[in-house]
Amino acid sequence: MKRILIIGSTGQIGSELTMKLRGIYDGENVVAGYIPGAEPKGVLLESGPSAIVDITNAQQIADVVEKYNIDAVYNLAALLSAVAESKPQLAWKIGLGGLFNVLEVAREKHCAVFTPSSIGSFGPNTPRDKTPQDTIQRPRTMYGVTKVSGELLSDYYYVRFGVDTRSVRFPGLISYVTPPGGGTTDYAVDIYYSAAKKEKFICPIAAGTFMDMMYMPDALRAAIEIMEADPAKFVHRNSFNIASMSFDPEIIYNSIKKYIPEFEMEYQVDPLRQSIADSWPNSLDDSCAREEWGWKPEYDLDTMTKDMLAKLEERFGK
Ligand code: AKB
């Protein structure tokens, strides 16, 4: 990888991944793709080139890939699970139509492609605990349908056309930089913001609902390491289970209370998000990622809580 295009560079993952890749490959080699209305600002704008890249516009992707001589695309455009349920047609257009455009450009211009999948690619009849790498994937959400279809389409482009497609199934991602929008796991970010602002947290997910989660630095490392990995040991490509921690709202609440004993939480369950969470696994088995490209998380719940609270308290004041 020498010249990289990030599609969705101003989103939750993109804003941090773009900066991390610029630190590795130099600013001018990493192009921040964005859509009008979500322009890069500050250091993201100043540290390298940016270009309008609407994933639903194949010609626009091709023009930017050509102009900057791109050899790897990080395709981060997607509607997250809860918002995708309110706009399923748009979710398909971006998730699958957009991916098709990216893969076609990659086929013609010989680019590698990273497209994240998700724990949302599993469904209610998937084994729930230590979900295996290869198992039943019959999701009941549009988000999940686009993720499974995207895994299949990416594998197809590898087998049929030799496009170097790679992917991981991200858990809920937790970060203090750019908030997520419209996901089912967002509560695990929002809870830290409430704690740091000394506000009571209203939890939309019921006690006892376990989901896999990950701290953003581990997720960014996973996205970069899989793209740099020697594919000789790959048995899988699209997409690898990765995992670092699994918890329910009570566990994360108690982890925060260790540092902020007066922190309060109340439940007001959101039926849509709860039904999505109930259809997802409790925890994933990531042994294939560990064996095939050396995946290993660095953060656990406690080290993440400590870092999140320190960073957010710095921002909001203790
Ligand atoms: C969501 O909640 O929709 C995402 C995901 C787990 O893919 N964070």
Coordinates of C-alpha atoms and ligand atoms in Angstrom, one line a residue:
M1 CA 0.0 0.0 0.0
K2 CA 1.4 3.3 -1.0
R3 CA -1.4 5.6 -2.0
I4 CA -4.6 5.3 -0.2
L5 CA -8.2 6.6 -0.6
I6 CA -10.5 6.6 2.5
I7 CA -14.1 6.8 1.5
G8 CA -16.0 8.2 4.5
S9 CA -13.0 9.9 6.0
T10 CA -15.0 12.2 8.3
G11 CA -17.0 9.4 10.0
Q12 CA -16.4 7.7 13.3
I13 CA -13.7 5.3 12.0
G14 CA -12.5 7.4 9.0
S15 CA -11.6 10.5 11.0
E16 CA -9.1 8.5 13.1
L17 CA -8.0 6.0 10.5
T18 CA -7.1 8.8 8.0
M19 CA -4.8 10.4 10.5
K20 CA -3.2 7.2 11.6
L21 CA -2.5 6.2 7.9
R22 CA -1.1 9.6 7.2
G23 CA 1.3 9.1 10.1
I24 CA 2.5 5.9 8.5
Y25 CA 2.4 6.6 4.8
D26 CA 2.8 10.5 4.8
G27 CA 0.0 12.9 4.5
E28 CA 0.1 13.4 0.8
N29 CA -0.3 9.7 0.1
V30 CA -3.6 9.4 1.9
V31 CA -6.7 11.1 0.3
A32 CA -9.6 11.9 2.6
G33 CA -12.8 11.2 0.6
Y34 CA -15.9 12.9 1.8
I35 CA -19.4 13.9 0.8
P36 CA -20.7 17.5 0.7
G37 CA -22.0 18.4 4.1
A38 CA -19.4 16.2 5.8
E39 CA -16.2 18.1 4.8
P40 CA -12.9 17.4 6.6
K41 CA -11.9 20.2 9.0
G42 CA -8.9 21.2 11.1
V43 CA -6.0 18.8 11.1
L44 CA -7.8 16.3 8.9
L45 CA -8.2 18.9 6.2
E46 CA -4.7 20.3 6.6
S47 CA -2.6 17.1 6.9
G48 CA -3.2 15.8 3.3
P49 CA -5.3 15.9 0.2
S50 CA -9.1 15.6 0.3
A51 CA -11.6 15.0 -2.5
I52 CA -15.4 14.7 -2.9
V53 CA -16.1 10.9 -3.2
D54 CA -19.8 9.9 -3.2
I55 CA -19.7 6.1 -3.1
T56 CA -22.9 6.0 -5.2
N57 CA -21.1 7.7 -8.0
A58 CA -18.7 5.2 -9.7
Q59 CA -17.2 7.8 -12.0
Q60 CA -16.3 10.0 -9.2
I61 CA -14.5 7.1 -7.4
A62 CA -12.7 6.2 -10.6
D63 CA -11.6 9.8 -11.2
V64 CA -10.1 10.2 -7.7
V65 CA -8.4 6.8 -7.9
E66 CA -6.9 7.8 -11.3
K67 CA -5.9 11.3 -10.2
Y68 CA -4.1 10.3 -7.1
N69 CA -2.8 6.9 -8.5
I70 CA -4.5 5.1 -5.6
D71 CA -3.6 1.4 -4.9
A72 CA -5.7 0.8 -1.8
V73 CA -9.2 1.9 -0.9
Y74 CA -10.7 1.9 2.6
N75 CA -14.4 1.8 2.0
L76 CA -16.0 3.1 5.2
A77 CA -19.3 4.4 3.8
A78 CA -22.3 2.9 5.5
L79 CA -25.5 3.7 7.4
L80 CA -25.3 2.1 10.9
S81 CA -27.8 -0.5 12.1
A82 CA -30.5 1.5 13.7
V83 CA -30.6 4.3 11.1
A84 CA -30.5 1.7 8.3
E85 CA -33.8 0.3 9.6
S86 CA -35.4 3.7 9.1
K87 CA -33.9 4.1 5.6
P88 CA -33.4 0.5 4.3
Q89 CA -33.4 1.5 0.6
L90 CA -30.6 4.1 1.2
A91 CA -28.7 1.6 3.3
W92 CA -28.7 -0.9 0.4
K93 CA -27.7 1.8 -2.1
I94 CA -24.7 2.9 0.0
G95 CA -23.8 -0.5 1.5
L96 CA -24.1 -2.7 -1.5
G97 CA -24.5 -0.4 -4.5
G98 CA -21.5 1.6 -3.2
L99 CA -19.4 -1.5 -2.6
F100 CA -20.1 -2.7 -6.1
N101 CA -18.9 0.7 -7.5
V102 CA -15.7 0.4 -5.4
L103 CA -15.0 -3.2 -6.4
E104 CA -15.5 -2.4 -10.1
V105 CA -13.1 0.5 -9.9
A106 CA -10.7 -1.7 -8.0
R107 CA -10.9 -4.4 -10.7
E108 CA -10.2 -1.9 -13.5
K109 CA -7.5 0.0 -11.7
H110 CA -5.9 -2.8 -9.6
C111 CA -6.5 -1.5 -6.1
A112 CA -6.8 -3.5 -2.9
V113 CA -10.0 -2.9 -0.9
F114 CA -10.8 -3.0 2.8
T115 CA -14.5 -2.9 3.7
P116 CA -15.6 -3.5 7.3
S117 CA -18.2 -6.0 8.1
S118 CA -19.8 -6.2 11.6
I119 CA -21.2 -8.3 14.4
G120 CA -24.4 -7.2 12.7
S121 CA -23.7 -9.7 9.9
F122 CA -25.0 -12.4 12.3
G123 CA -28.6 -13.1 13.2
P124 CA -30.9 -14.7 15.8
N125 CA -30.1 -18.3 14.7
T126 CA -26.3 -17.8 14.9
P127 CA -24.6 -19.5 17.9
R128 CA -24.6 -16.7 20.4
D129 CA -21.5 -17.3 22.5
K130 CA -18.0 -17.5 21.1
T131 CA -19.6 -17.3 17.6
P132 CA -17.4 -19.2 15.2
Q133 CA -15.7 -17.7 12.2
D134 CA -17.7 -19.8 9.8
T135 CA -21.3 -20.2 10.9
I136 CA -24.9 -19.3 10.1
Q137 CA -25.3 -15.7 8.9
R138 CA -29.0 -14.9 8.5
P139 CA -29.4 -11.3 9.9
R140 CA -32.9 -9.7 10.1
T141 CA -31.7 -6.1 9.7
M142 CA -31.0 -4.3 6.5
Y143 CA -27.6 -3.4 7.9
G144 CA -26.8 -7.1 8.4
V145 CA -28.1 -8.0 5.0
T146 CA -25.8 -5.4 3.4
K147 CA -22.9 -6.7 5.5
V148 CA -23.3 -10.4 4.6
S149 CA -23.9 -9.6 1.0
G150 CA -20.8 -7.3 1.1
E151 CA -18.7 -10.2 2.5
L152 CA -19.9 -12.5 -0.4
L153 CA -19.4 -9.8 -3.1
S154 CA -15.9 -9.1 -1.8
D155 CA -15.0 -12.8 -1.8
Y156 CA -16.4 -13.1 -5.3
Y157 CA -14.3 -10.2 -6.6
Y158 CA -11.2 -11.9 -5.1
V159 CA -11.9 -15.4 -6.5
R160 CA -13.3 -14.2 -9.9
F161 CA -11.1 -11.2 -10.7
G162 CA -8.2 -11.4 -8.3
V163 CA -9.1 -8.1 -6.5
D164 CA -7.3 -8.1 -3.2
T165 CA -10.3 -7.7 -0.9
R166 CA -9.9 -7.9 2.9
S167 CA -12.2 -7.3 5.8
V168 CA -12.9 -7.7 9.5
R169 CA -16.2 -8.0 11.4
F170 CA -16.0 -5.0 13.7
P171 CA -17.7 -5.1 17.1
G172 CA -19.2 -1.9 18.6
L173 CA -16.4 0.7 18.4
I174 CA -15.7 3.0 21.3
S175 CA -13.8 6.3 20.9
Y176 CA -13.6 9.8 22.3
V177 CA -12.8 11.5 19.0
T178 CA -15.8 11.3 16.6
P179 CA -19.1 10.0 18.0
P180 CA -20.9 7.3 16.0
G181 CA -24.4 8.0 14.7
G182 CA -27.3 5.6 14.5
G183 CA -25.8 2.4 15.7
T184 CA -27.0 -0.2 18.2
T185 CA -23.8 -0.2 20.2
D186 CA -23.6 3.6 20.4
Y187 CA -24.7 3.5 24.1
A188 CA -21.3 2.2 25.0
V189 CA -19.8 5.5 23.7
D190 CA -22.6 7.8 25.0
I191 CA -22.2 6.4 28.6
Y192 CA -18.6 7.7 28.8
Y193 CA -19.7 11.2 27.6
S194 CA -22.4 11.3 30.2
A195 CA -20.0 10.2 32.9
A196 CA -17.4 12.7 31.9
K197 CA -20.0 15.5 31.8
K198 CA -21.2 14.4 35.3
E199 CA -24.7 13.7 33.9
K200 CA -27.0 10.8 34.6
F201 CA -26.9 8.2 31.7
I202 CA -30.2 7.0 30.2
C203 CA -29.4 3.6 28.8
P204 CA -31.4 2.4 25.7
I205 CA -30.2 -1.2 26.0
A206 CA -31.5 -3.6 28.7
A207 CA -29.3 -5.0 31.5
G208 CA -28.1 -8.5 30.6
T209 CA -27.7 -7.7 26.9
F210 CA -24.1 -8.7 26.0
M211 CA -22.4 -7.5 22.8
D212 CA -18.8 -7.5 21.6
M213 CA -17.1 -4.1 21.8
M214 CA -13.6 -2.7 21.0
Y215 CA -11.6 0.4 21.7
M216 CA -10.8 2.4 18.6
P217 CA -7.0 2.1 18.8
D218 CA -7.4 -1.7 18.5
A219 CA -9.9 -1.4 15.6
L220 CA -7.6 1.0 13.7
R221 CA -4.7 -1.4 14.2
A222 CA -6.8 -4.3 12.9
A223 CA -7.8 -2.4 9.8
I224 CA -4.2 -1.5 9.0
E225 CA -2.6 -4.9 10.0
I226 CA -5.0 -7.0 7.9
M227 CA -4.2 -4.8 4.8
E228 CA -0.5 -5.2 5.5
A229 CA -0.6 -8.9 6.3
D230 CA 1.1 -11.5 4.1
P231 CA -1.9 -13.2 2.5
A232 CA 0.0 -16.5 2.2
K233 CA -1.5 -17.7 5.5
F234 CA -5.1 -16.5 4.6
V235 CA -7.8 -19.2 4.6
H236 CA -10.4 -16.5 5.0
R237 CA -10.7 -12.9 3.6
N238 CA -14.1 -11.5 3.9
S239 CA -14.5 -11.3 6.7
F240 CA -12.6 -12.1 9.9
N241 CA -14.1 -12.2 13.4
I242 CA -12.1 -9.9 15.7
A243 CA -12.8 -9.4 19.4
S244 CA -11.4 -7.9 22.5
M245 CA -14.2 -7.5 25.1
S246 CA -17.9 -8.4 25.7
F247 CA -20.1 -6.7 28.3
D248 CA -23.6 -5.7 29.1
P249 CA -24.7 -2.2 30.4
E250 CA -24.3 -3.2 34.0
I251 CA -20.7 -4.2 33.5
I252 CA -19.6 -1.0 31.7
Y253 CA -21.5 1.1 34.3
N254 CA -19.7 -0.6 37.1
S255 CA -16.3 -0.1 35.3
I256 CA -17.0 3.6 35.1
K257 CA -18.2 3.8 38.8
K258 CA -14.8 2.6 39.9
Y259 CA -13.5 6.0 38.7
I260 CA -16.6 8.1 39.2
P261 CA -18.5 6.5 42.2
E262 CA -21.3 9.1 42.1
F263 CA -22.2 8.2 38.4
E264 CA -25.8 7.2 37.9
M265 CA -27.6 5.2 35.2
E266 CA -31.3 4.6 34.5
Y267 CA -32.8 2.3 31.9
Q268 CA -35.2 3.5 29.2
V269 CA -35.0 0.7 26.6
D270 CA -35.4 1.6 23.0
P271 CA -37.4 -1.2 21.4
L272 CA -35.7 -1.0 17.9
R273 CA -32.1 -1.0 19.3
Q274 CA -33.0 -3.7 21.8
S275 CA -34.4 -6.0 19.1
I276 CA -31.3 -5.5 17.0
A277 CA -29.0 -6.2 20.0
D278 CA -31.0 -9.3 20.9
S279 CA -30.4 -10.7 17.4
W280 CA -26.6 -10.2 17.6
P281 CA -24.0 -12.5 19.2
N282 CA -22.9 -12.1 22.8
S283 CA -19.2 -12.7 21.9
L284 CA -17.2 -13.7 18.9
D285 CA -14.4 -16.4 18.5
D286 CA -11.5 -14.5 16.8
S287 CA -9.1 -17.5 16.6
C288 CA -8.9 -17.5 12.8
A289 CA -7.8 -13.8 12.8
R290 CA -5.2 -14.6 15.4
E291 CA -3.8 -17.6 13.5
E292 CA -4.0 -16.2 9.9
W293 CA -2.6 -12.7 10.4
G294 CA -1.6 -12.4 14.0
W295 CA -4.5 -10.3 15.4
K296 CA -4.2 -9.5 19.1
P297 CA -6.2 -6.8 21.0
E298 CA -4.3 -4.5 23.5
Y299 CA -7.2 -3.0 25.4
D300 CA -9.6 -4.6 27.9
L301 CA -12.6 -2.9 29.5
D302 CA -10.7 -1.4 32.4
T303 CA -7.8 0.0 30.4
M304 CA -10.3 1.4 27.9
T305 CA -12.4 3.0 30.7
K306 CA -9.4 4.6 32.2
D307 CA -8.3 6.1 28.9
M308 CA -11.8 7.2 27.7
L309 CA -12.5 9.0 31.0
A310 CA -9.1 10.7 31.1
K311 CA -9.5 12.0 27.5
L312 CA -13.1 13.1 27.9
E313 CA -12.6 14.7 31.3
E314 CA -9.7 16.7 29.7
R315 CA -12.2 17.9 27.1
F316 CA -15.1 18.6 29.4
G317 CA -13.2 19.5 32.6
K318 CA -13.3 17.3 35.7
Ligands
AKB1 C1 -23.8 -0.6 15.0 O1 -24.2 -0.7 16.2 O2 -24.6 -0.5 14.0 C2 -22.4 -0.7 14.7 C3 -21.9 -2.1 14.5 C4 -21.8 -3.1 15.6 O3 -21.7 -2.5 13.4 N1 -21.6 -0.1 15.7

